[in-house]
PDB file of C-alpha atoms in Angstrom:
ATOM      1  CA  MET A  23      -9.692 -22.647 -24.295  1.00  0.00           C
ATOM      2  CA  SER A  24     -11.554 -21.374 -21.792  1.00  0.00           C
ATOM      3  CA  ASN A  25     -13.654 -18.004 -22.795  1.00  0.00           C
ATOM      4  CA  ILE A  26     -12.416 -16.531 -19.562  1.00  0.00           C
ATOM      5  CA  SER A  27      -8.990 -16.444 -21.354  1.00  0.00           C
ATOM      6  CA  LYS A  28     -10.509 -14.221 -24.165  1.00  0.00           C
ATOM      7  CA  VAL A  29     -11.621 -11.624 -21.564  1.00  0.00           C
ATOM      8  CA  SER A  30      -8.229 -11.070 -19.362  1.00  0.00           C
ATOM      9  CA  TYR A  31      -8.942  -7.448 -20.738  1.00  0.00           C
ATOM     10  CA  LEU A  32     -11.000  -7.076 -17.853  1.00  0.00           C
ATOM     11  CA  LEU A  33      -8.899  -7.465 -15.135  1.00  0.00           C
ATOM     12  CA  GLY A  34      -8.182  -4.401 -13.153  1.00  0.00           C
ATOM     13  CA  LYS A  35     -10.335  -0.968 -12.768  1.00  0.00           C
ATOM     14  CA  PHE A  36     -12.083   1.347 -15.564  1.00  0.00           C
ATOM     15  CA  LYS A  37     -13.330   4.661 -14.328  1.00  0.00           C
ATOM     16  CA  GLY A  38     -15.332   7.185 -16.835  1.00  0.00           C
ATOM     17  CA  SER A  39     -18.835   8.717 -16.973  1.00  0.00           C
ATOM     18  CA  GLY A  40     -22.043   7.985 -19.036  1.00  0.00           C
ATOM     19  CA  LYS A  41     -25.670   8.572 -20.395  1.00  0.00           C
ATOM     20  CA  GLY A  42     -28.992   7.552 -19.316  1.00  0.00           C
ATOM     21  CA  SER A  43     -32.110   7.909 -20.524  1.00  0.00           C
ATOM     22  CA  TYR A  44     -35.816   6.262 -20.844  1.00  0.00           C
ATOM     23  CA  PRO A  45     -39.211   7.289 -21.965  1.00  0.00           C
ATOM     24  CA  THR A  46     -40.532   7.999 -18.559  1.00  0.00           C
ATOM     25  CA  ILE A  47     -37.688   9.505 -16.778  1.00  0.00           C
ATOM     26  CA  THR A  48     -35.554  12.465 -16.939  1.00  0.00           C
ATOM     27  CA  ALA A  49     -32.206  12.177 -18.707  1.00  0.00           C
ATOM     28  CA  PHE A  50     -29.354  11.951 -16.389  1.00  0.00           C
ATOM     29  CA  THR A  51     -25.337  11.915 -16.268  1.00  0.00           C
ATOM     30  CA  TYR A  52     -23.830   9.555 -13.709  1.00  0.00           C
ATOM     31  CA  THR A  53     -19.857   8.706 -12.979  1.00  0.00           C
ATOM     32  CA  GLU A  54     -18.947   4.863 -12.938  1.00  0.00           C
ATOM     33  CA  GLU A  55     -16.257   2.837 -11.360  1.00  0.00           C
ATOM     34  CA  ILE A  56     -15.508  -1.290 -12.122  1.00  0.00           C
ATOM     35  CA  GLU A  57     -12.573  -2.951 -10.889  1.00  0.00           C
ATOM     36  CA  PHE A  58     -12.388  -6.687 -12.264  1.00  0.00           C
ATOM     37  CA  SER A  59      -9.586  -8.745 -10.290  1.00  0.00           C
ATOM     38  CA  ASN A  60      -8.657 -12.461 -10.325  1.00  0.00           C
ATOM     39  CA  ASN A  61      -8.591 -15.514  -8.296  1.00  0.00           C
ATOM     40  CA  VAL A  62      -8.451 -18.845  -8.498  1.00  0.00           C
ATOM     41  CA  ILE A  63     -11.317 -20.875  -7.178  1.00  0.00           C
ATOM     42  CA  MET A  64     -13.140 -24.291  -7.789  1.00  0.00           C
ATOM     43  CA  TYR A  65     -16.682 -23.598  -8.289  1.00  0.00           C
ATOM     44  CA  PHE A  66     -18.647 -26.912  -9.010  1.00  0.00           C
ATOM     45  CA  ASN A  67     -15.910 -27.208 -11.895  1.00  0.00           C
ATOM     46  CA  ASP A  68     -17.098 -24.359 -14.175  1.00  0.00           C
ATOM     47  CA  ASN A  69     -15.441 -20.927 -14.750  1.00  0.00           C
ATOM     48  CA  ILE A  70     -16.767 -17.639 -13.011  1.00  0.00           C
ATOM     49  CA  ILE A  71     -15.574 -14.142 -12.743  1.00  0.00           C
ATOM     50  CA  ILE A  72     -17.402 -12.998  -9.757  1.00  0.00           C
ATOM     51  CA  TYR A  73     -19.331  -9.798  -9.994  1.00  0.00           C
ATOM     52  CA  ASN A  74     -19.905  -7.890  -6.926  1.00  0.00           C
ATOM     53  CA  ASN A  75     -20.995  -4.032  -8.245  1.00  0.00           C
ATOM     54  CA  ASN A  76     -20.467  -1.610  -5.046  1.00  0.00           C
ATOM     55  CA  ASN A  77     -18.578  -3.270  -2.872  1.00  0.00           C
ATOM     56  CA  ASN A  78     -15.926  -1.971  -0.683  1.00  0.00           C
ATOM     57  CA  ASN A  79     -14.201  -5.245   0.606  1.00  0.00           C
ATOM     58  CA  ASN A  80     -11.174  -5.262  -2.009  1.00  0.00           C
ATOM     59  CA  ASN A  81      -9.708  -8.759   0.099  1.00  0.00           C
ATOM     60  CA  ASN A  82     -11.333 -11.536  -1.560  1.00  0.00           C
ATOM     61  CA  ASN A  83     -10.012 -15.026   0.752  1.00  0.00           C
ATOM     62  CA  ASN A  84     -11.388 -17.754  -1.991  1.00  0.00           C
ATOM     63  CA  ASN A  85      -7.915 -18.733  -2.755  1.00  0.00           C
ATOM     64  CA  ASN A  86      -9.279 -22.573  -1.627  1.00  0.00           C
ATOM     65  CA  ASN A  87      -8.091 -24.495  -4.843  1.00  0.00           C
ATOM     66  CA  ASN A  88      -4.659 -25.169  -6.656  1.00  0.00           C
ATOM     67  CA  ASN A  89      -7.438 -26.473  -9.748  1.00  0.00           C
ATOM     68  CA  ASN A  90      -5.502 -23.084 -12.196  1.00  0.00           C
ATOM     69  CA  ASN A  91      -7.980 -24.180 -15.141  1.00  0.00           C
ATOM     70  CA  ASN A  92     -10.920 -22.645 -13.092  1.00  0.00           C
ATOM     71  CA  ASN A  93     -10.462 -19.257 -12.329  1.00  0.00           C
ATOM     72  CA  ASN A  94     -12.756 -16.767 -10.286  1.00  0.00           C
ATOM     73  CA  ASN A  95     -13.041 -12.967 -11.785  1.00  0.00           C
ATOM     74  CA  ASN A  96     -14.427 -10.235  -8.477  1.00  0.00           C
ATOM     75  CA  ILE A  97     -16.006  -7.683  -9.798  1.00  0.00           C
ATOM     76  CA  ARG A  98     -16.603  -4.395  -8.400  1.00  0.00           C
ATOM     77  CA  GLN A  99     -18.971  -1.495  -9.403  1.00  0.00           C
ATOM     78  CA  LYS A 100     -19.903   2.226  -8.277  1.00  0.00           C
ATOM     79  CA  THR A 101     -22.040   4.472 -10.087  1.00  0.00           C
ATOM     80  CA  TRP A 102     -22.872   7.875  -8.694  1.00  0.00           C
ATOM     81  CA  ASN A 103     -24.503  11.071 -10.077  1.00  0.00           C
ATOM     82  CA  ALA A 104     -22.705  14.576 -10.402  1.00  0.00           C
ATOM     83  CA  ASN A 105     -23.168  15.104  -6.448  1.00  0.00           C
ATOM     84  CA  GLY A 106     -21.937  12.133  -5.175  1.00  0.00           C
ATOM     85  CA  GLN A 107     -25.256  10.664  -4.593  1.00  0.00           C
ATOM     86  CA  PRO A 108     -24.990   6.658  -5.134  1.00  0.00           C
ATOM     87  CA  LEU A 109     -27.480   5.787  -7.961  1.00  0.00           C
ATOM     88  CA  HIS A 110     -27.342   1.621  -8.734  1.00  0.00           C
ATOM     89  CA  SER A 111     -25.390  -1.169  -7.272  1.00  0.00           C
ATOM     90  CA  GLU A 112     -25.540  -5.217  -8.780  1.00  0.00           C
ATOM     91  CA  SER A 113     -23.788  -7.607  -7.491  1.00  0.00           C
ATOM     92  CA  GLY A 114     -23.030 -10.886  -9.528  1.00  0.00           C
ATOM     93  CA  TYR A 115     -20.819 -13.981 -11.604  1.00  0.00           C
ATOM     94  CA  MET A 116     -19.879 -13.625 -14.957  1.00  0.00           C
ATOM     95  CA  ARG A 117     -19.204 -17.674 -15.516  1.00  0.00           C
ATOM     96  CA  PHE A 118     -17.988 -19.122 -18.515  1.00  0.00           C
ATOM     97  CA  PRO A 119     -19.043 -22.781 -18.705  1.00  0.00           C
ATOM     98  CA  PRO A 120     -17.701 -25.227 -20.708  1.00  0.00           C
ATOM     99  CA  ASN A 121     -19.905 -25.075 -23.847  1.00  0.00           C
ATOM    100  CA  GLY A 122     -17.980 -21.987 -24.770  1.00  0.00           C
ATOM    101  CA  LYS A 123     -20.446 -19.540 -23.992  1.00  0.00           C
ATOM    102  CA  VAL A 124     -20.384 -17.006 -20.985  1.00  0.00           C
ATOM    103  CA  GLU A 125     -23.464 -16.176 -18.640  1.00  0.00           C
ATOM    104  CA  LEU A 126     -24.128 -13.564 -16.419  1.00  0.00           C
ATOM    105  CA  VAL A 127     -26.177 -13.507 -13.155  1.00  0.00           C
ATOM    106  CA  ILE A 128     -27.139 -10.251 -11.546  1.00  0.00           C
ATOM    107  CA  SER A 129     -28.714  -9.581  -7.948  1.00  0.00           C
ATOM    108  CA  GLU A 130     -29.752  -6.154  -7.082  1.00  0.00           C
ATOM    109  CA  PRO A 131     -30.476  -4.508  -3.581  1.00  0.00           C
ATOM    110  CA  THR A 132     -33.890  -3.087  -5.073  1.00  0.00           C
ATOM    111  CA  GLY A 133     -34.799  -7.210  -4.884  1.00  0.00           C
ATOM    112  CA  ILE A 134     -34.192  -7.951  -8.575  1.00  0.00           C
ATOM    113  CA  ASN A 135     -32.320 -10.829  -9.717  1.00  0.00           C
ATOM    114  CA  GLU A 136     -31.603 -11.098 -13.275  1.00  0.00           C
ATOM    115  CA  ILE A 137     -29.442 -14.023 -15.620  1.00  0.00           C
ATOM    116  CA  TYR A 138     -28.418 -13.781 -19.175  1.00  0.00           C
ATOM    117  CA  ASP A 139     -26.483 -15.647 -21.488  1.00  0.00           C
ATOM    118  CA  GLY A 140     -24.086 -14.285 -23.867  1.00  0.00           C
ATOM    119  CA  GLU A 141     -21.313 -14.454 -26.372  1.00  0.00           C
ATOM    120  CA  ILE A 142     -18.493 -13.125 -27.107  1.00  0.00           C
ATOM    121  CA  THR A 143     -17.248 -11.954 -30.638  1.00  0.00           C
ATOM    122  CA  GLY A 144     -14.831  -9.769 -32.159  1.00  0.00           C
ATOM    123  CA  GLU A 145     -12.027 -10.065 -34.157  1.00  0.00           C
ATOM    124  CA  ASN A 146     -10.028  -9.808 -31.017  1.00  0.00           C
ATOM    125  CA  ASN A 147     -13.033 -10.840 -28.450  1.00  0.00           C
ATOM    126  CA  GLU A 148     -13.511  -7.359 -27.635  1.00  0.00           C
ATOM    127  CA  ILE A 149     -17.398  -7.746 -27.458  1.00  0.00           C
ATOM    128  CA  ILE A 150     -19.280  -9.453 -24.987  1.00  0.00           C
ATOM    129  CA  THR A 151     -22.805  -9.092 -25.049  1.00  0.00           C
ATOM    130  CA  PHE A 152     -25.823 -10.509 -22.468  1.00  0.00           C
ATOM    131  CA  LYS A 153     -29.175 -11.234 -23.399  1.00  0.00           C
ATOM    132  CA  LEU A 154     -31.471 -11.742 -19.913  1.00  0.00           C
ATOM    133  CA  THR A 155     -32.784 -15.229 -20.216  1.00  0.00           C
ATOM    134  CA  ASN A 156     -35.091 -14.897 -16.617  1.00  0.00           C
ATOM    135  CA  ILE A 157     -35.510 -12.601 -13.755  1.00  0.00           C
ATOM    136  CA  GLN A 158     -36.874 -12.879 -10.478  1.00  0.00           C
ATOM    137  CA  ARG A 159     -38.261 -10.389  -8.295  1.00  0.00           C
ATOM    138  CA  THR A 160     -38.717 -10.049  -4.292  1.00  0.00           C
ATOM    139  CA  PRO A 161     -42.754  -9.290  -3.862  1.00  0.00           C
ATOM    140  CA  THR A 162     -41.549  -5.788  -2.797  1.00  0.00           C
ATOM    141  CA  ALA A 163     -39.740  -4.950  -5.814  1.00  0.00           C
ATOM    142  CA  LYS A 164     -41.330  -1.760  -7.123  1.00  0.00           C
ATOM    143  CA  PRO A 165     -42.854  -0.923 -10.482  1.00  0.00           C
ATOM    144  CA  PRO A 166     -42.156  -0.951 -13.297  1.00  0.00           C
ATOM    145  CA  HIS A 167     -40.802  -4.211 -13.980  1.00  0.00           C
ATOM    146  CA  THR A 168     -38.305  -4.832 -16.517  1.00  0.00           C
ATOM    147  CA  THR A 169     -38.892  -7.221 -18.608  1.00  0.00           C
ATOM    148  CA  ASN A 170     -36.130  -7.350 -21.057  1.00  0.00           C
ATOM    149  CA  VAL A 171     -32.401  -6.486 -21.006  1.00  0.00           C
ATOM    150  CA  ILE A 172     -29.398  -6.205 -23.607  1.00  0.00           C
ATOM    151  CA  ARG A 173     -26.110  -5.493 -22.244  1.00  0.00           C
ATOM    152  CA  LYS A 174     -23.186  -4.775 -24.788  1.00  0.00           C
ATOM    153  CA  PHE A 175     -19.500  -4.036 -24.012  1.00  0.00           C
ATOM    154  CA  THR A 176     -16.837  -3.790 -25.976  1.00  0.00           C
ATOM    155  CA  PHE A 177     -13.058  -3.382 -24.794  1.00  0.00           C
ATOM    156  CA  ASP A 178     -11.115  -1.081 -27.007  1.00  0.00           C
ATOM    157  CA  GLN A 179      -7.387  -2.103 -26.816  1.00  0.00           C
ATOM    158  CA  SER A 180      -5.659   1.283 -28.622  1.00  0.00           C
ATOM    159  CA  ALA A 181      -7.851   3.573 -26.616  1.00  0.00           C
ATOM    160  CA  ASN A 182      -7.373   1.173 -23.205  1.00  0.00           C
ATOM    161  CA  THR A 183     -11.464   1.802 -22.454  1.00  0.00           C
ATOM    162  CA  LEU A 184     -14.420  -0.409 -21.810  1.00  0.00           C
ATOM    163  CA  SER A 185     -17.773   1.211 -23.165  1.00  0.00           C
ATOM    164  CA  TYR A 186     -21.072  -0.559 -22.785  1.00  0.00           C
ATOM    165  CA  THR A 187     -24.649   0.100 -23.556  1.00  0.00           C
ATOM    166  CA  MET A 188     -27.922  -1.204 -21.366  1.00  0.00           C
ATOM    167  CA  ASP A 189     -31.096  -1.133 -23.596  1.00  0.00           C
ATOM    168  CA  MET A 190     -34.521  -3.199 -21.379  1.00  0.00           C
ATOM    169  CA  ALA A 191     -38.169  -2.996 -21.783  1.00  0.00           C
ATOM    170  CA  THR A 192     -40.520  -2.923 -19.028  1.00  0.00           C
ATOM    171  CA  THR A 193     -44.337  -3.175 -17.921  1.00  0.00           C
ATOM    172  CA  THR A 194     -44.633   0.483 -19.172  1.00  0.00           C
ATOM    173  CA  THR A 195     -42.508   0.535 -21.838  1.00  0.00           C
ATOM    174  CA  THR A 196     -42.386  -2.816 -23.571  1.00  0.00           C
ATOM    175  CA  ASP A 197     -39.834  -2.673 -26.530  1.00  0.00           C
ATOM    176  CA  LEU A 198     -36.516  -2.537 -26.074  1.00  0.00           C
ATOM    177  CA  THR A 199     -35.439   0.771 -25.674  1.00  0.00           C
ATOM    178  CA  HIS A 200     -31.907   2.471 -25.172  1.00  0.00           C
ATOM    179  CA  HIS A 201     -31.176   2.975 -21.140  1.00  0.00           C
ATOM    180  CA  LEU A 202     -27.384   3.536 -20.658  1.00  0.00           C
ATOM    181  CA  SER A 203     -24.131   3.971 -22.383  1.00  0.00           C
ATOM    182  CA  ALA A 204     -20.904   4.638 -20.395  1.00  0.00           C
ATOM    183  CA  THR A 205     -17.077   4.936 -21.764  1.00  0.00           C
ATOM    184  CA  LEU A 206     -14.776   3.921 -18.664  1.00  0.00           C
ATOM    185  CA  GLN A 207     -10.932   4.679 -18.902  1.00  0.00           C
ATOM    186  CA  LYS A 208      -8.426   1.623 -17.389  1.00  0.00           C
ATOM    187  CA  GLN A 209      -7.025   2.723 -14.622  1.00  0.00           C
TER     188      GLN A 209
END
């Protein structure tokens, strides 16, 4: 069984608020919306979820394969501050290779690409933890540069919420340090 079936709870839209802090910035709050949708496609014989953060295109016409063993989950995410100004966006893919792992590939408009190796744990497969394995930057990506990240997502079935934390290290804060946390209600 593919790991993608273990995380079917991700399908749908989540909205809520979060808090951010880091030693080099002023603490802040934000509102976030993440939408996960599913389409069946063939992609190099792997199971994948498309992670498409801050993309306003709700149409994904990639149904070009009849093989139901290969799933693609489109993820759209928006983050904004109390004044409604956008804060951050990401796009990418959540992949479910046959080795039983889960992988996350993210591209950011700030010129950063991140690759994560992850695992699904918990009694009901409700926890997904991603650890950064590779990062690439364009020549104009601004410092301080991220050097390490751990993202942990937890789904609470009874409350129908998705919570996450993000710890990161940079060239100026070299130890993994808490950066973001949010709780999002399934809509």
